[in-house]
Amino acid sequence: MLLLALGSWQVHRLGWKRALIARVEARVTSTPTDAPARAAWPSVTAESAEYQRVKLQGRFLPDKAALVQATTDLGAGFWLLTPLERPDGSFVWVNRGFLPPQAREPSARGRAEPTGTVDVVGLLRITEPKGAFLRHNDPAADRWYSRDIAALSAARGLPAADTAPYFVDAARDPRQAEGTWPVGGLTVIRFPNNHLMYAITWYGMALLLLVGMGYAWRRGALAPDDNPAQ
């Protein structure tokens, strides 16, 4: 029964994973909608909004930017996270893209910092609290291993009540010159889906166990009586 239950649980997980993949695929290819405003922040969750294409407008605060360690298709380096101040006075952290180690300093990025009002299009992402696997954020030393919005805001003096609980992965700018940084549009969207294989494995083990028990019972039923009556 346990093996059958495990197989059925994997079938249930398979349905959930397929629905998740379909939902995310629909979001990343949708027309951008306005990023959730302050009134909607409490309802923003991974299930309701993550990977939704959004748009927002405001001005970047480059003096409050933070570098978060990252590994991407372009190699190891950093995400450049910069708060964006919106017209209503609220703040949204924007992951402007990837920087290689040699582009840590603004002067080495090959283009000027954006000034004035900018438009951003990207994917809404959910905060990543408590750091990465085996590596904890160290705000005092300004070492960041995950995009923990609450911790980043506190470290940069942004009021929690005015800062969105999500961040936005900016899309790549098609007009960006080669060899300039940061490079956006590197969000990795990958959901391992091995539940069907696991379900087959558990059901197969249950079948083998059943066959083995039947074989043992049959042999026992056909075996001669070892202690015949005298």
XYZ file of C-alpha atoms in Angstrom:
230
model
C 0.000 0.000 0.000
C 2.845 2.364 0.816
C 4.390 1.907 -2.652
C 1.036 2.520 -4.337
C 0.499 5.622 -2.206
C 3.934 6.957 -3.171
C 3.185 6.326 -6.838
C -0.157 8.116 -6.593
C 1.482 11.040 -4.820
C 3.944 11.370 -7.704
C 1.059 11.347 -10.191
C -0.498 14.198 -8.196
C 2.822 16.065 -8.242
C 3.084 15.498 -11.988
C -0.245 17.247 -12.534
C 0.815 20.123 -10.280
C 4.178 20.518 -12.061
C 2.602 20.504 -15.517
C 0.119 23.172 -14.431
C 2.990 25.256 -12.997
C 5.012 25.025 -16.206
C 1.995 25.956 -18.335
C 1.205 28.925 -16.051
C 4.768 30.251 -16.161
C 5.046 29.812 -19.939
C 1.855 31.813 -20.362
C 3.173 34.586 -18.098
C 6.601 35.012 -19.672
C 5.072 35.357 -23.154
C 2.218 37.660 -22.160
C 1.854 41.366 -22.828
C 3.483 43.326 -19.969
C 1.097 44.629 -17.343
C 1.718 47.361 -14.770
C 3.843 46.116 -11.874
C 1.694 45.692 -8.743
C 1.138 48.980 -6.961
C 1.329 49.483 -3.206
C -2.279 48.434 -2.553
C -1.697 45.066 -4.243
C 1.577 44.170 -2.505
C 0.018 41.932 0.174
C -1.464 39.688 -2.518
C 1.757 39.218 -4.489
C 2.902 35.603 -4.143
C 4.872 33.141 -6.234
C 1.676 31.370 -7.231
C -0.194 34.539 -8.168
C 2.484 36.599 -9.884
C 5.995 35.196 -10.240
C 7.432 35.400 -13.773
C 4.622 37.707 -14.892
C 5.864 40.203 -17.470
C 5.488 43.655 -15.987
C 6.334 47.244 -16.833
C 7.119 50.160 -14.564
C 8.423 53.684 -14.740
C 10.565 55.779 -12.438
C 14.108 56.894 -11.780
C 16.975 54.695 -10.697
C 18.898 55.379 -7.482
C 22.377 54.135 -8.490
C 23.943 55.293 -5.229
C 21.874 52.609 -3.454
C 22.676 49.775 -5.875
C 23.898 46.394 -4.640
C 25.862 43.566 -6.233
C 24.556 40.033 -5.678
C 26.772 37.108 -6.602
C 25.505 35.201 -9.615
C 26.375 32.422 -12.030
C 24.856 32.781 -15.493
C 25.314 31.637 -19.081
C 27.868 34.445 -19.338
C 29.900 33.097 -16.418
C 30.323 34.012 -12.760
C 29.877 37.560 -11.571
C 27.114 39.680 -10.088
C 23.551 40.790 -10.525
C 23.260 44.575 -10.406
C 20.240 45.419 -8.274
C 19.148 49.036 -8.191
C 16.057 50.510 -6.538
C 13.690 52.383 -8.819
C 11.689 55.233 -7.306
C 8.214 55.345 -8.833
C 6.140 58.529 -9.283
C 4.017 57.665 -6.229
C 7.096 57.609 -3.982
C 7.277 53.822 -3.700
C 10.385 51.788 -4.535
C 10.871 48.629 -6.576
C 14.191 46.817 -6.758
C 15.218 46.088 -10.344
C 17.746 43.472 -11.305
C 19.267 45.395 -14.191
C 21.314 42.404 -15.304
C 24.636 40.620 -15.100
C 28.070 42.138 -14.493
C 31.347 40.225 -14.885
C 33.886 40.820 -12.098
C 35.832 43.310 -14.210
C 32.717 45.493 -14.551
C 32.045 45.954 -10.857
C 32.861 49.648 -11.048
C 30.448 51.862 -13.041
C 33.339 53.343 -15.008
C 34.167 49.882 -16.427
C 30.711 49.096 -17.801
C 31.016 50.832 -21.134
C 27.932 53.006 -20.817
C 26.644 55.757 -18.571
C 24.188 55.245 -15.766
C 20.613 55.998 -16.851
C 19.303 59.328 -15.599
C 15.857 60.825 -15.369
C 12.684 58.842 -15.905
C 13.170 55.376 -17.380
C 10.827 52.634 -18.520
C 11.532 49.072 -17.396
C 10.039 45.851 -18.736
C 10.860 42.534 -17.130
C 9.747 39.547 -15.107
C 8.346 39.887 -11.607
C 10.316 37.800 -9.129
C 9.712 36.922 -5.493
C 12.194 37.922 -2.805
C 14.873 35.400 -1.838
C 15.318 35.699 1.927
C 18.028 34.223 4.131
C 20.742 33.906 1.506
C 21.744 31.073 -0.799
C 22.558 27.420 -0.107
C 25.305 27.307 2.537
C 25.961 31.039 2.044
C 24.254 33.686 4.123
C 23.963 37.327 3.185
C 26.270 39.570 5.182
C 24.773 43.091 5.055
C 27.435 44.520 7.369
C 30.151 43.526 4.901
C 27.929 44.258 1.878
C 28.200 40.673 0.657
C 25.058 39.380 -1.006
C 24.330 35.866 -2.195
C 20.574 36.156 -2.739
C 18.128 38.871 -3.649
C 16.625 39.373 -0.209
C 14.529 42.489 -0.742
C 13.873 43.235 2.936
C 17.548 42.944 3.857
C 18.700 44.969 0.850
C 16.183 47.724 1.626
C 17.238 47.899 5.253
C 20.912 48.046 4.269
C 20.263 50.877 1.829
C 17.910 52.843 4.077
C 14.742 52.301 2.058
C 11.560 52.310 4.183
C 9.995 48.855 4.281
C 6.464 50.242 4.040
C 7.316 52.000 0.785
C 9.300 49.205 -0.871
C 7.665 46.485 -2.955
C 8.145 42.944 -1.594
C 9.211 41.720 -5.040
C 11.864 42.649 -7.567
C 11.907 42.774 -11.358
C 14.384 41.016 -13.637
C 14.847 43.539 -16.418
C 14.656 42.316 -20.004
C 17.634 42.732 -22.283
C 17.779 46.011 -24.158
C 17.905 45.140 -27.891
C 19.703 48.430 -28.539
C 22.520 47.664 -26.104
C 26.000 47.735 -27.621
C 28.132 44.614 -27.501
C 30.579 44.541 -24.605
C 28.608 46.912 -22.381
C 27.134 46.061 -19.020
C 24.888 45.103 -17.292
C 23.233 42.525 -19.556
C 19.605 41.810 -18.729
C 17.265 39.059 -19.842
C 19.239 36.205 -18.271
C 16.502 34.868 -16.005
C 16.727 31.081 -15.784
C 13.322 29.415 -15.876
C 13.755 25.698 -15.367
C 11.486 23.306 -13.504
C 12.762 19.713 -13.242
C 9.903 17.357 -14.005
C 10.797 13.756 -13.096
C 7.513 12.884 -11.414
C 6.337 10.508 -14.162
C 9.548 8.497 -13.877
C 9.197 8.393 -10.093
C 5.558 7.284 -10.351
C 6.476 4.475 -12.762
C 9.273 3.425 -10.406
C 7.009 3.233 -7.360
C 4.221 1.445 -9.240
C 6.773 -0.937 -10.755
C 8.140 -1.777 -7.316
C 4.609 -2.372 -6.060
C 3.949 -4.738 -8.981
C 7.200 -6.626 -8.395
C 6.377 -6.967 -4.718
C 2.914 -8.287 -5.546
C 4.327 -10.806 -8.038
C 6.930 -11.902 -5.497
C 4.326 -12.396 -2.781
C 2.116 -14.363 -5.186
C 5.016 -16.555 -6.196
C 5.953 -17.231 -2.573
C 2.340 -18.041 -1.673
C 2.015 -20.390 -4.652
C 5.182 -22.267 -3.763
C 4.033 -22.584 -0.174
C 0.637 -23.908 -1.251
C 2.174 -26.526 -3.559
C 4.926 -27.670 -1.209
C 4.529 -31.200 0.289
C 3.627 -31.471 3.942
C 6.876 -31.709 5.858
C 5.168 -33.253 8.886
C 2.587 -35.780 7.633
C 0.281 -37.297 10.193
C 1.468 -40.747 11.478
